[in-house]
Amino acid sequence: MPDDFERMWTDLAGVGRSSASGGYFRQPFASAERECHAWFCAQAEARRLRLEHDGNGNTVAWWEPSGATGDAVLTGSHLDSVLDGGAYDGPLGVVSALAAVDVLRDRGFVPSRPLGVAAFSEEEGSRFGLACLGSRLAIGATTPAAARELRDRDGVALLDAMATAGLEPEIGPAEWLRRVGTFVELHVEQGRDLVDRGTAVGLGSAIWPHGRYRFDFTGEANHAGTTRMEDRHDPMLTYAMTALAANKQARLAGQRATFGRLEVGPNSTNAVPSRVTAWLDARCESDAALAALVEAIAKQGADRAERDGTALAVTAESVSPAVVFDDALTRRLAQAGAGPGDGPARPVIATQAGHDAGVLAAAGVPTAMLFVRNPTGVSHSPGEHAETTDCLAGVEALADALEELAR
Ligand code: GLV
Ligand code: MN
Ligand code: MN
């Protein structure tokens, strides 16, 4: 007898959870994420779903009753987390997908198309720096050659990390994804839009363009005590002024800019550093606004570097253009489950967060997203939350959507 939603949620609650912060550390191909993955496989087997593993670390559990033909309907999300992340970002979509299969079976529904539940690998880019790595590789948006160059913070290569985790890496376009005709990803909302609208479940309209940019500041290491302030070439100072400039530019333009990760060399308390590497995460309403924002921040950084006698090099590590989800599909799902007299459709909202759904949509797969209300809007943090009643409403909405698409 498979677990129901709440039991499944309890199964995962302790996996990779820090007792200090209450947040989750489920980095791809490391033990906690592998434990979640093994749990997913066991849940799929308990439901007699056929497991398919691709060489990119993605796994799909297929419900393929005899007679099911044609393009597949795919749902699911990811099981990895950011460092010290929340419980819901990713796992909510996977657990809800398994629960939706149970709801459909309880309804006596038999899909006439294959129905897959996916667990995509390295969605957050928290280990290898490139978000949605599993889906990008599977769909061909990232080349195997580029992925082979990726290293984690300890210098471990992607393929070595996969092999150490017991996988047989064979990165590149995945055959299973070619069968997919529609993808619906359910995700916890990562803002407060649904709270403000007073509704538990909404649909996604679009994902803001976003990118990750490495800022390498270089200067001159020197003694923290004996070097006069006016004689320094301190890259930390250039970085600090650039971070302030990024915040100001983003505020002025109504966009988002964050420096959330920093490496300092040599990282000594009593030395002026020689090197600061900082990663900018920038997100804007349009592709042009994103390019303009990053250019403005880089220019202010470069101007400041000139004054500080330091240097700045900016490298775009990944840029994801605007994604608009399938409009007809989204409108159809916004009404799914509602009868003619049931009142307005579910709200359709844009998001500033990246998702595997964005990667598949950008590659031409008709894609929609369901969002579940997050009472505080907090995400990528231990405080991320969704009420169980809202999660269960999400499961019903997902089941309605899958029934609509796979009937
Ligand atoms: C993923 O959640 C992202 O938006 O960075
Ligand atoms: Mn996510
Ligand atoms: Mn995330």
mmCIF file of C-alpha atoms and ligand atoms in Angstrom:
data_model
loop_
_atom_site.group_PDB
_atom_site.id
_atom_site.type_symbol
_atom_site.label_atom_id
_atom_site.label_comp_id
_atom_site.label_asym_id
_atom_site.label_seq_id
_atom_site.Cartn_x
_atom_site.Cartn_y
_atom_site.Cartn_z
ATOM 1 C CA MET A 1 0.000 0.000 0.000
ATOM 2 C CA PRO A 2 1.724 3.232 -1.090
ATOM 3 C CA ASP A 3 2.090 6.115 1.364
ATOM 4 C CA ASP A 4 -0.358 9.013 1.158
ATOM 5 C CA PHE A 5 0.801 12.619 0.820
ATOM 6 C CA GLU A 6 1.319 13.297 4.512
ATOM 7 C CA ARG A 7 3.111 10.037 5.160
ATOM 8 C CA MET A 8 5.363 10.635 2.180
ATOM 9 C CA TRP A 9 6.087 14.145 3.423
ATOM 10 C CA THR A 10 7.006 12.779 6.840
ATOM 11 C CA ASP A 11 9.306 10.187 5.217
ATOM 12 C CA LEU A 12 11.408 12.972 3.697
ATOM 13 C CA ALA A 13 11.211 15.476 6.556
ATOM 14 C CA GLY A 14 14.426 14.409 8.256
ATOM 15 C CA VAL A 15 16.544 13.668 5.195
ATOM 16 C CA GLY A 16 19.445 16.112 4.875
ATOM 17 C CA ARG A 17 17.992 18.428 7.525
ATOM 18 C CA SER A 18 20.407 20.453 9.626
ATOM 19 C CA SER A 19 19.591 20.279 13.322
ATOM 20 C CA ALA A 20 21.228 23.693 13.725
ATOM 21 C CA SER A 21 19.187 25.687 11.204
ATOM 22 C CA GLY A 22 16.306 23.378 10.318
ATOM 23 C CA GLY A 23 17.265 23.840 6.656
ATOM 24 C CA TYR A 24 18.080 21.195 4.073
ATOM 25 C CA PHE A 25 21.400 20.244 2.479
ATOM 26 C CA ARG A 26 20.490 17.954 -0.403
ATOM 27 C CA GLN A 27 23.277 18.584 -2.864
ATOM 28 C CA PRO A 28 23.125 16.495 -6.026
ATOM 29 C CA PHE A 29 24.823 13.102 -5.953
ATOM 30 C CA ALA A 30 25.649 13.489 -2.247
ATOM 31 C CA SER A 31 24.191 11.242 0.433
ATOM 32 C CA ALA A 32 21.006 13.120 1.457
ATOM 33 C CA GLU A 33 19.889 13.714 -2.120
ATOM 34 C CA ARG A 34 20.661 10.077 -2.944
ATOM 35 C CA GLU A 35 18.547 9.013 0.019
ATOM 36 C CA CYS A 36 15.640 11.078 -1.333
ATOM 37 C CA HIS A 37 16.227 9.537 -4.748
ATOM 38 C CA ALA A 38 16.217 5.981 -3.352
ATOM 39 C CA TRP A 39 13.007 6.838 -1.505
ATOM 40 C CA PHE A 40 11.479 8.076 -4.775
ATOM 41 C CA CYS A 41 12.397 4.822 -6.523
ATOM 42 C CA ALA A 42 10.882 2.763 -3.675
ATOM 43 C CA GLN A 43 7.659 4.808 -3.843
ATOM 44 C CA ALA A 44 7.496 4.300 -7.601
ATOM 45 C CA GLU A 45 7.992 0.560 -7.208
ATOM 46 C CA ALA A 46 5.283 0.414 -4.537
ATOM 47 C CA ARG A 47 2.961 1.934 -7.166
ATOM 48 C CA ARG A 48 4.154 -0.495 -9.853
ATOM 49 C CA LEU A 49 5.532 2.382 -11.934
ATOM 50 C CA ARG A 50 8.351 1.516 -14.336
ATOM 51 C CA LEU A 51 11.576 3.287 -13.441
ATOM 52 C CA GLU A 52 13.759 4.736 -16.165
ATOM 53 C CA HIS A 53 17.124 6.302 -15.308
ATOM 54 C CA ASP A 54 18.941 8.410 -17.870
ATOM 55 C CA GLY A 55 22.683 9.011 -17.898
ATOM 56 C CA ASN A 56 22.177 12.595 -16.629
ATOM 57 C CA GLY A 57 20.960 11.574 -13.197
ATOM 58 C CA ASN A 58 17.276 12.130 -14.034
ATOM 59 C CA THR A 59 14.763 9.415 -13.149
ATOM 60 C CA VAL A 60 11.238 8.952 -14.490
ATOM 61 C CA ALA A 61 8.587 6.662 -13.037
ATOM 62 C CA TRP A 62 6.174 5.655 -15.789
ATOM 63 C CA TRP A 63 2.527 4.729 -15.433
ATOM 64 C CA GLU A 64 1.831 2.964 -18.695
ATOM 65 C CA PRO A 65 -1.336 0.883 -18.567
ATOM 66 C CA SER A 66 -1.689 -1.496 -21.493
ATOM 67 C CA GLY A 67 -3.151 0.405 -24.408
ATOM 68 C CA ALA A 68 -1.611 3.725 -23.358
ATOM 69 C CA THR A 69 -0.163 5.244 -26.514
ATOM 70 C CA GLY A 70 0.927 8.538 -28.023
ATOM 71 C CA ASP A 71 2.874 11.425 -26.546
ATOM 72 C CA ALA A 72 3.507 11.117 -22.841
ATOM 73 C CA VAL A 73 2.271 13.494 -20.172
ATOM 74 C CA LEU A 74 5.044 14.341 -17.726
ATOM 75 C CA THR A 75 4.897 15.788 -14.238
ATOM 76 C CA GLY A 76 7.381 15.942 -11.333
ATOM 77 C CA SER A 77 10.120 18.290 -10.202
ATOM 78 C CA HIS A 78 13.435 17.889 -8.335
ATOM 79 C CA LEU A 79 14.711 16.520 -5.022
ATOM 80 C CA ASP A 80 17.930 18.546 -4.582
ATOM 81 C CA SER A 81 18.031 21.751 -2.537
ATOM 82 C CA VAL A 82 20.064 24.919 -2.289
ATOM 83 C CA LEU A 83 22.478 25.020 0.656
ATOM 84 C CA ASP A 84 20.371 25.320 3.808
ATOM 85 C CA GLY A 85 17.202 25.382 1.733
ATOM 86 C CA GLY A 86 13.561 24.733 2.455
ATOM 87 C CA ALA A 87 11.650 21.467 2.438
ATOM 88 C CA TYR A 88 9.229 22.340 -0.354
ATOM 89 C CA ASP A 89 11.226 23.700 -3.290
ATOM 90 C CA GLY A 90 11.351 20.627 -5.535
ATOM 91 C CA PRO A 91 10.140 17.775 -3.301
ATOM 92 C CA LEU A 92 6.611 19.241 -3.186
ATOM 93 C CA GLY A 93 6.335 18.689 -6.936
ATOM 94 C CA VAL A 94 7.644 15.124 -6.751
ATOM 95 C CA VAL A 95 5.574 14.054 -3.739
ATOM 96 C CA SER A 96 2.452 15.742 -5.148
ATOM 97 C CA ALA A 97 2.963 13.923 -8.446
ATOM 98 C CA LEU A 98 3.059 10.533 -6.695
ATOM 99 C CA ALA A 99 0.013 11.514 -4.641
ATOM 100 C CA ALA A 100 -1.788 12.649 -7.813
ATOM 101 C CA VAL A 101 -1.219 9.191 -9.332
ATOM 102 C CA ASP A 102 -2.933 7.744 -6.237
ATOM 103 C CA VAL A 103 -5.832 10.205 -6.567
ATOM 104 C CA LEU A 104 -6.295 9.275 -10.216
ATOM 105 C CA ARG A 105 -6.254 5.569 -9.397
ATOM 106 C CA ASP A 106 -8.779 6.143 -6.596
ATOM 107 C CA ARG A 107 -10.965 7.892 -9.155
ATOM 108 C CA GLY A 108 -10.700 4.785 -11.328
ATOM 109 C CA PHE A 109 -8.966 6.800 -14.019
ATOM 110 C CA VAL A 110 -6.798 4.947 -16.528
ATOM 111 C CA PRO A 111 -4.565 7.167 -18.661
ATOM 112 C CA SER A 112 -4.738 6.611 -22.381
ATOM 113 C CA ARG A 113 -1.217 8.089 -22.701
ATOM 114 C CA PRO A 114 1.932 7.200 -20.771
ATOM 115 C CA LEU A 115 2.136 9.330 -17.650
ATOM 116 C CA GLY A 116 5.574 9.994 -16.178
ATOM 117 C CA VAL A 117 6.703 11.342 -12.813
ATOM 118 C CA ALA A 118 10.170 12.880 -13.120
ATOM 119 C CA ALA A 119 12.826 13.638 -10.549
ATOM 120 C CA PHE A 120 15.297 15.940 -12.311
ATOM 121 C CA SER A 121 18.898 16.179 -11.083
ATOM 122 C CA GLU A 122 20.828 19.315 -9.951
ATOM 123 C CA GLU A 123 17.936 21.723 -10.500
ATOM 124 C CA GLU A 124 19.352 24.334 -8.146
ATOM 125 C CA GLY A 125 22.871 24.417 -9.509
ATOM 126 C CA SER A 126 23.972 24.416 -5.879
ATOM 127 C CA ARG A 127 26.828 22.009 -6.502
ATOM 128 C CA PHE A 128 27.974 22.493 -10.099
ATOM 129 C CA GLY A 129 26.826 26.092 -10.574
ATOM 130 C CA LEU A 130 24.515 25.503 -13.533
ATOM 131 C CA ALA A 131 20.814 25.504 -12.610
ATOM 132 C CA CYS A 132 18.537 22.869 -14.175
ATOM 133 C CA LEU A 133 21.562 20.843 -15.239
ATOM 134 C CA GLY A 134 19.670 17.531 -15.471
ATOM 135 C CA SER A 135 16.879 18.875 -17.664
ATOM 136 C CA ARG A 136 19.270 21.000 -19.732
ATOM 137 C CA LEU A 137 21.420 17.984 -20.534
ATOM 138 C CA ALA A 138 18.435 15.744 -21.226
ATOM 139 C CA ILE A 139 16.896 18.196 -23.677
ATOM 140 C CA GLY A 140 20.193 19.217 -25.258
ATOM 141 C CA ALA A 141 20.280 22.811 -23.983
ATOM 142 C CA THR A 142 23.688 22.165 -22.371
ATOM 143 C CA THR A 143 26.305 20.182 -24.261
ATOM 144 C CA PRO A 144 28.063 17.205 -22.679
ATOM 145 C CA ALA A 145 31.370 18.960 -23.433
ATOM 146 C CA ALA A 146 30.331 22.003 -21.366
ATOM 147 C CA ALA A 147 29.042 19.790 -18.539
ATOM 148 C CA ARG A 148 32.296 17.836 -18.426
ATOM 149 C CA GLU A 149 34.076 21.069 -17.470
ATOM 150 C CA LEU A 150 31.872 21.660 -14.429
ATOM 151 C CA ARG A 151 33.471 21.302 -11.007
ATOM 152 C CA ASP A 152 32.019 21.598 -7.523
ATOM 153 C CA ARG A 153 33.579 23.764 -4.799
ATOM 154 C CA ASP A 154 36.033 20.974 -3.955
ATOM 155 C CA GLY A 155 37.121 20.608 -7.568
ATOM 156 C CA VAL A 156 35.192 17.359 -8.105
ATOM 157 C CA ALA A 157 34.067 16.929 -11.724
ATOM 158 C CA LEU A 158 30.407 16.265 -12.478
ATOM 159 C CA LEU A 159 31.056 12.836 -13.984
ATOM 160 C CA ASP A 160 33.231 11.797 -11.051
ATOM 161 C CA ALA A 161 30.541 12.888 -8.580
ATOM 162 C CA MET A 162 27.967 10.859 -10.477
ATOM 163 C CA ALA A 163 30.206 7.790 -10.607
ATOM 164 C CA THR A 164 31.013 8.070 -6.895
ATOM 165 C CA ALA A 165 27.261 8.082 -6.233
ATOM 166 C CA GLY A 166 27.016 4.770 -8.096
ATOM 167 C CA LEU A 167 25.526 6.174 -11.297
ATOM 168 C CA GLU A 168 26.694 5.278 -14.768
ATOM 169 C CA PRO A 169 27.006 8.728 -16.309
ATOM 170 C CA GLU A 170 26.204 9.025 -19.976
ATOM 171 C CA ILE A 171 25.398 12.680 -20.260
ATOM 172 C CA GLY A 172 23.532 14.154 -23.207
ATOM 173 C CA PRO A 173 20.104 14.231 -24.863
ATOM 174 C CA ALA A 174 17.779 11.628 -23.372
ATOM 175 C CA GLU A 175 15.554 9.416 -25.471
ATOM 176 C CA TRP A 176 12.754 9.410 -22.878
ATOM 177 C CA LEU A 177 12.268 13.163 -23.149
ATOM 178 C CA ARG A 178 11.483 12.848 -26.863
ATOM 179 C CA ARG A 179 8.314 10.950 -25.905
ATOM 180 C CA VAL A 180 7.008 13.829 -23.799
ATOM 181 C CA GLY A 181 4.168 15.841 -25.340
ATOM 182 C CA THR A 182 3.233 17.924 -22.288
ATOM 183 C CA PHE A 183 4.907 18.789 -18.981
ATOM 184 C CA VAL A 184 3.163 20.091 -15.871
ATOM 185 C CA GLU A 185 5.401 20.966 -12.901
ATOM 186 C CA LEU A 186 3.853 21.686 -9.515
ATOM 187 C CA HIS A 187 5.979 23.907 -7.262
ATOM 188 C CA VAL A 188 5.696 25.801 -4.011
ATOM 189 C CA GLU A 189 5.266 29.496 -4.751
ATOM 190 C CA GLN A 190 8.410 31.431 -3.896
ATOM 191 C CA GLY A 191 6.747 34.784 -3.416
ATOM 192 C CA ARG A 192 3.513 36.128 -1.918
ATOM 193 C CA ASP A 193 1.321 36.510 -4.962
ATOM 194 C CA LEU A 194 -1.129 33.724 -4.032
ATOM 195 C CA VAL A 195 -1.248 34.934 -0.424
ATOM 196 C CA ASP A 196 -2.243 38.378 -1.613
ATOM 197 C CA ARG A 197 -4.904 36.847 -3.861
ATOM 198 C CA GLY A 198 -6.195 34.631 -1.057
ATOM 199 C CA THR A 199 -6.014 31.441 -3.094
ATOM 200 C CA ALA A 200 -4.244 28.128 -2.521
ATOM 201 C CA VAL A 201 -3.299 27.201 -6.082
ATOM 202 C CA GLY A 202 -2.392 29.175 -9.187
ATOM 203 C CA LEU A 203 -0.895 28.644 -12.623
ATOM 204 C CA GLY A 204 2.378 30.047 -13.988
ATOM 205 C CA SER A 205 2.353 32.436 -16.939
ATOM 206 C CA ALA A 206 6.054 33.107 -17.436
ATOM 207 C CA ILE A 207 9.530 33.016 -15.907
ATOM 208 C CA TRP A 208 11.573 36.191 -15.766
ATOM 209 C CA PRO A 209 14.873 36.145 -17.662
ATOM 210 C CA HIS A 210 17.702 35.445 -15.234
ATOM 211 C CA GLY A 211 21.393 34.769 -15.160
ATOM 212 C CA ARG A 212 24.444 33.992 -13.064
ATOM 213 C CA TYR A 213 27.588 36.076 -13.549
ATOM 214 C CA ARG A 214 31.017 35.553 -11.989
ATOM 215 C CA PHE A 215 32.756 38.754 -10.895
ATOM 216 C CA ASP A 216 36.521 38.249 -10.423
ATOM 217 C CA PHE A 217 38.042 41.144 -8.483
ATOM 218 C CA THR A 218 41.836 41.124 -8.221
ATOM 219 C CA GLY A 219 44.089 43.363 -6.166
ATOM 220 C CA GLU A 220 47.227 43.178 -4.091
ATOM 221 C CA ALA A 221 47.636 41.129 -0.928
ATOM 222 C CA ASN A 222 49.301 43.076 1.859
ATOM 223 C CA HIS A 223 49.648 43.397 5.623
ATOM 224 C CA ALA A 224 46.427 44.473 7.380
ATOM 225 C CA GLY A 225 48.333 46.496 9.967
ATOM 226 C CA THR A 226 51.309 48.048 8.265
ATOM 227 C CA THR A 227 49.759 48.982 4.919
ATOM 228 C CA ARG A 228 48.460 52.552 5.011
ATOM 229 C CA MET A 229 44.840 52.851 3.909
ATOM 230 C CA GLU A 230 45.807 55.053 0.961
ATOM 231 C CA ASP A 231 48.374 52.520 -0.280
ATOM 232 C CA ARG A 232 45.976 49.586 -0.636
ATOM 233 C CA HIS A 233 44.609 47.857 -3.728
ATOM 234 C CA ASP A 234 41.847 46.039 -1.943
ATOM 235 C CA PRO A 235 39.493 43.938 -4.116
ATOM 236 C CA MET A 236 37.140 43.486 -1.143
ATOM 237 C CA LEU A 237 36.481 47.207 -1.216
ATOM 238 C CA THR A 238 35.769 47.107 -4.952
ATOM 239 C CA TYR A 239 33.458 44.157 -4.405
ATOM 240 C CA ALA A 240 31.630 45.907 -1.542
ATOM 241 C CA MET A 241 30.996 49.006 -3.637
ATOM 242 C CA THR A 242 29.853 46.837 -6.558
ATOM 243 C CA ALA A 243 27.405 44.967 -4.321
ATOM 244 C CA LEU A 244 25.937 48.283 -3.139
ATOM 245 C CA ALA A 245 25.715 49.479 -6.738
ATOM 246 C CA ALA A 246 23.939 46.257 -7.779
ATOM 247 C CA ASN A 247 21.357 46.693 -5.067
ATOM 248 C CA LYS A 248 20.754 50.316 -6.020
ATOM 249 C CA GLN A 249 20.550 49.632 -9.777
ATOM 250 C CA ALA A 250 18.065 46.800 -9.256
ATOM 251 C CA ARG A 251 15.918 48.871 -6.912
ATOM 252 C CA LEU A 252 15.849 51.815 -9.311
ATOM 253 C CA ALA A 253 14.794 49.554 -12.183
ATOM 254 C CA GLY A 254 12.314 47.417 -10.199
ATOM 255 C CA GLN A 255 14.424 44.301 -10.912
ATOM 256 C CA ARG A 256 16.460 41.834 -8.800
ATOM 257 C CA ALA A 257 20.221 41.631 -8.193
ATOM 258 C CA THR A 258 21.903 39.524 -5.509
ATOM 259 C CA PHE A 259 25.462 38.686 -4.573
ATOM 260 C CA GLY A 260 24.892 35.551 -2.483
ATOM 261 C CA ARG A 261 28.179 33.717 -2.847
ATOM 262 C CA LEU A 262 31.719 34.873 -2.239
ATOM 263 C CA GLU A 263 35.214 33.376 -2.288
ATOM 264 C CA VAL A 264 38.107 35.344 -0.879
ATOM 265 C CA GLY A 265 41.809 34.684 -1.325
ATOM 266 C CA PRO A 266 43.819 34.153 0.712
ATOM 267 C CA ASN A 267 40.963 34.632 3.215
ATOM 268 C CA SER A 268 43.047 35.779 6.178
ATOM 269 C CA THR A 269 41.836 38.126 8.881
ATOM 270 C CA ASN A 270 45.136 39.993 8.997
ATOM 271 C CA ALA A 271 45.783 40.461 5.283
ATOM 272 C CA VAL A 272 44.318 42.676 2.593
ATOM 273 C CA PRO A 273 42.976 40.075 0.140
ATOM 274 C CA SER A 274 44.454 39.550 -3.300
ATOM 275 C CA ARG A 275 41.288 38.163 -4.848
ATOM 276 C CA VAL A 276 37.547 38.188 -4.357
ATOM 277 C CA THR A 277 35.238 36.138 -6.543
ATOM 278 C CA ALA A 278 31.553 36.963 -6.208
ATOM 279 C CA TRP A 279 28.572 35.541 -8.056
ATOM 280 C CA LEU A 280 25.786 37.861 -9.161
ATOM 281 C CA ASP A 281 22.295 36.447 -9.610
ATOM 282 C CA ALA A 282 20.238 38.915 -11.665
ATOM 283 C CA ARG A 283 16.585 38.659 -12.769
ATOM 284 C CA CYS A 284 14.554 41.119 -14.802
ATOM 285 C CA GLU A 285 11.212 41.492 -16.511
ATOM 286 C CA SER A 286 12.705 41.414 -20.005
ATOM 287 C CA ASP A 287 15.830 40.143 -21.721
ATOM 288 C CA ALA A 288 16.811 43.715 -22.620
ATOM 289 C CA ALA A 289 16.370 44.886 -19.015
ATOM 290 C CA LEU A 290 18.556 42.001 -17.790
ATOM 291 C CA ALA A 291 21.347 42.850 -20.228
ATOM 292 C CA ALA A 292 21.121 46.542 -19.275
ATOM 293 C CA LEU A 293 21.156 45.821 -15.534
ATOM 294 C CA VAL A 294 24.198 43.561 -15.687
ATOM 295 C CA GLU A 295 26.017 46.023 -17.928
ATOM 296 C CA ALA A 296 25.307 48.881 -15.511
ATOM 297 C CA ILE A 297 26.535 46.878 -12.515
ATOM 298 C CA ALA A 298 29.670 45.742 -14.359
ATOM 299 C CA LYS A 299 30.397 49.332 -15.402
ATOM 300 C CA GLN A 300 30.078 50.666 -11.874
ATOM 301 C CA GLY A 301 32.329 47.853 -10.673
ATOM 302 C CA ALA A 302 34.912 48.629 -13.344
ATOM 303 C CA ASP A 303 34.846 52.372 -12.525
ATOM 304 C CA ARG A 304 35.359 51.598 -8.884
ATOM 305 C CA ALA A 305 38.186 49.157 -9.696
ATOM 306 C CA GLU A 306 39.974 51.928 -11.529
ATOM 307 C CA ARG A 307 39.803 54.136 -8.451
ATOM 308 C CA ASP A 308 40.911 51.301 -6.146
ATOM 309 C CA GLY A 309 43.796 50.179 -8.358
ATOM 310 C CA THR A 310 42.182 46.762 -8.677
ATOM 311 C CA ALA A 311 40.799 44.855 -11.671
ATOM 312 C CA LEU A 312 37.433 43.331 -12.464
ATOM 313 C CA ALA A 313 36.552 40.640 -15.007
ATOM 314 C CA VAL A 314 32.904 39.621 -15.478
ATOM 315 C CA THR A 315 31.924 36.228 -16.946
ATOM 316 C CA ALA A 316 28.344 35.198 -17.722
ATOM 317 C CA GLU A 317 28.156 31.614 -16.435
ATOM 318 C CA SER A 318 24.552 31.013 -17.490
ATOM 319 C CA VAL A 319 21.790 33.187 -18.897
ATOM 320 C CA SER A 320 18.199 32.000 -19.276
ATOM 321 C CA PRO A 321 16.032 34.178 -21.518
ATOM 322 C CA ALA A 322 12.382 34.904 -20.778
ATOM 323 C CA VAL A 323 10.087 31.872 -20.857
ATOM 324 C CA VAL A 324 6.366 32.087 -21.517
ATOM 325 C CA PHE A 325 4.393 28.954 -20.697
ATOM 326 C CA ASP A 326 1.933 27.490 -23.174
ATOM 327 C CA ASP A 327 -0.945 29.939 -23.037
ATOM 328 C CA ALA A 328 -3.723 27.656 -24.288
ATOM 329 C CA LEU A 329 -2.594 24.835 -21.988
ATOM 330 C CA THR A 330 -2.325 27.198 -19.027
ATOM 331 C CA ARG A 331 -5.807 28.634 -19.568
ATOM 332 C CA ARG A 332 -7.207 25.138 -19.984
ATOM 333 C CA LEU A 333 -5.608 23.952 -16.735
ATOM 334 C CA ALA A 334 -6.683 27.089 -14.912
ATOM 335 C CA GLN A 335 -10.261 25.912 -15.533
ATOM 336 C CA ALA A 336 -9.617 22.153 -15.132
ATOM 337 C CA GLY A 337 -11.646 20.658 -12.329
ATOM 338 C CA ALA A 338 -13.988 23.644 -12.279
ATOM 339 C CA GLY A 339 -17.510 23.271 -13.597
ATOM 340 C CA PRO A 340 -19.222 25.998 -15.641
ATOM 341 C CA GLY A 341 -20.763 27.536 -12.520
ATOM 342 C CA ASP A 342 -17.668 27.226 -10.347
ATOM 343 C CA GLY A 343 -16.557 30.829 -10.588
ATOM 344 C CA PRO A 344 -13.327 32.294 -11.897
ATOM 345 C CA ALA A 345 -10.396 30.265 -13.113
ATOM 346 C CA ARG A 346 -7.334 29.865 -10.924
ATOM 347 C CA PRO A 347 -5.025 32.906 -11.053
ATOM 348 C CA VAL A 348 -2.171 32.909 -13.535
ATOM 349 C CA ILE A 349 1.009 34.508 -12.191
ATOM 350 C CA ALA A 350 4.568 35.137 -13.369
ATOM 351 C CA THR A 351 7.562 33.946 -11.365
ATOM 352 C CA GLN A 352 11.096 35.214 -10.896
ATOM 353 C CA ALA A 353 12.372 31.714 -10.029
ATOM 354 C CA GLY A 354 13.915 29.260 -12.469
ATOM 355 C CA HIS A 355 12.466 25.769 -13.023
ATOM 356 C CA ASP A 356 12.979 22.654 -15.125
ATOM 357 C CA ALA A 357 9.593 23.606 -16.599
ATOM 358 C CA GLY A 358 11.313 26.681 -18.046
ATOM 359 C CA VAL A 359 13.973 24.554 -19.716
ATOM 360 C CA LEU A 360 11.418 22.229 -21.313
ATOM 361 C CA ALA A 361 9.198 25.156 -22.355
ATOM 362 C CA ALA A 362 12.154 26.954 -23.949
ATOM 363 C CA ALA A 363 12.862 23.796 -25.949
ATOM 364 C CA GLY A 364 9.315 23.771 -27.336
ATOM 365 C CA VAL A 365 7.610 21.250 -25.036
ATOM 366 C CA PRO A 366 4.093 22.525 -24.226
ATOM 367 C CA THR A 367 4.493 23.231 -20.524
ATOM 368 C CA ALA A 368 2.492 24.607 -17.623
ATOM 369 C CA MET A 369 3.188 25.182 -13.935
ATOM 370 C CA LEU A 370 1.000 24.931 -10.860
ATOM 371 C CA PHE A 371 1.980 26.944 -7.791
ATOM 372 C CA VAL A 372 0.945 26.216 -4.214
ATOM 373 C CA ARG A 373 0.581 29.106 -1.774
ATOM 374 C CA ASN A 374 3.505 29.832 0.546
ATOM 375 C CA PRO A 375 2.188 31.835 3.536
ATOM 376 C CA THR A 376 5.326 33.894 4.061
ATOM 377 C CA GLY A 377 6.708 33.815 0.536
ATOM 378 C CA VAL A 378 10.091 32.817 2.043
ATOM 379 C CA SER A 379 12.052 30.366 -0.105
ATOM 380 C CA HIS A 380 15.618 29.075 -0.530
ATOM 381 C CA SER A 381 15.697 29.227 3.245
ATOM 382 C CA PRO A 382 14.637 27.019 6.182
ATOM 383 C CA GLY A 383 11.534 29.224 6.640
ATOM 384 C CA GLU A 384 9.963 28.023 3.363
ATOM 385 C CA HIS A 385 6.517 26.583 4.076
ATOM 386 C CA ALA A 386 3.151 25.515 2.700
ATOM 387 C CA GLU A 387 0.142 24.455 4.745
ATOM 388 C CA THR A 388 -0.895 20.811 4.350
ATOM 389 C CA THR A 389 -4.416 21.786 3.264
ATOM 390 C CA ASP A 390 -2.912 23.889 0.455
ATOM 391 C CA CYS A 391 -0.578 21.042 -0.521
ATOM 392 C CA LEU A 392 -3.575 18.706 -0.713
ATOM 393 C CA ALA A 393 -5.405 21.272 -2.864
ATOM 394 C CA GLY A 394 -2.322 21.269 -5.075
ATOM 395 C CA VAL A 395 -2.444 17.468 -5.382
ATOM 396 C CA GLU A 396 -6.111 17.635 -6.446
ATOM 397 C CA ALA A 397 -5.342 20.395 -8.952
ATOM 398 C CA LEU A 398 -2.464 18.384 -10.372
ATOM 399 C CA ALA A 399 -4.615 15.250 -10.575
ATOM 400 C CA ASP A 400 -7.286 17.275 -12.428
ATOM 401 C CA ALA A 401 -4.664 18.578 -14.834
ATOM 402 C CA LEU A 402 -3.187 15.132 -15.502
ATOM 403 C CA GLU A 403 -6.643 13.626 -15.983
ATOM 404 C CA GLU A 404 -7.488 16.379 -18.443
ATOM 405 C CA LEU A 405 -4.266 15.788 -20.392
ATOM 406 C CA ALA A 406 -3.974 11.995 -20.281
ATOM 407 C CA ARG A 407 -7.583 10.961 -20.758
HETATM 408 C C1 GLV B 1 15.876 28.155 -8.576
HETATM 409 O O1 GLV B 1 15.058 27.933 -7.706
HETATM 410 C C2 GLV B 1 16.221 29.520 -8.872
HETATM 411 O O2 GLV B 1 15.310 30.294 -9.216
HETATM 412 O O3 GLV B 1 17.378 29.880 -8.691
HETATM 413 MN MN MN B 2 12.571 24.333 -7.529
HETATM 414 MN MN MN B 3 14.967 26.644 -5.976
#
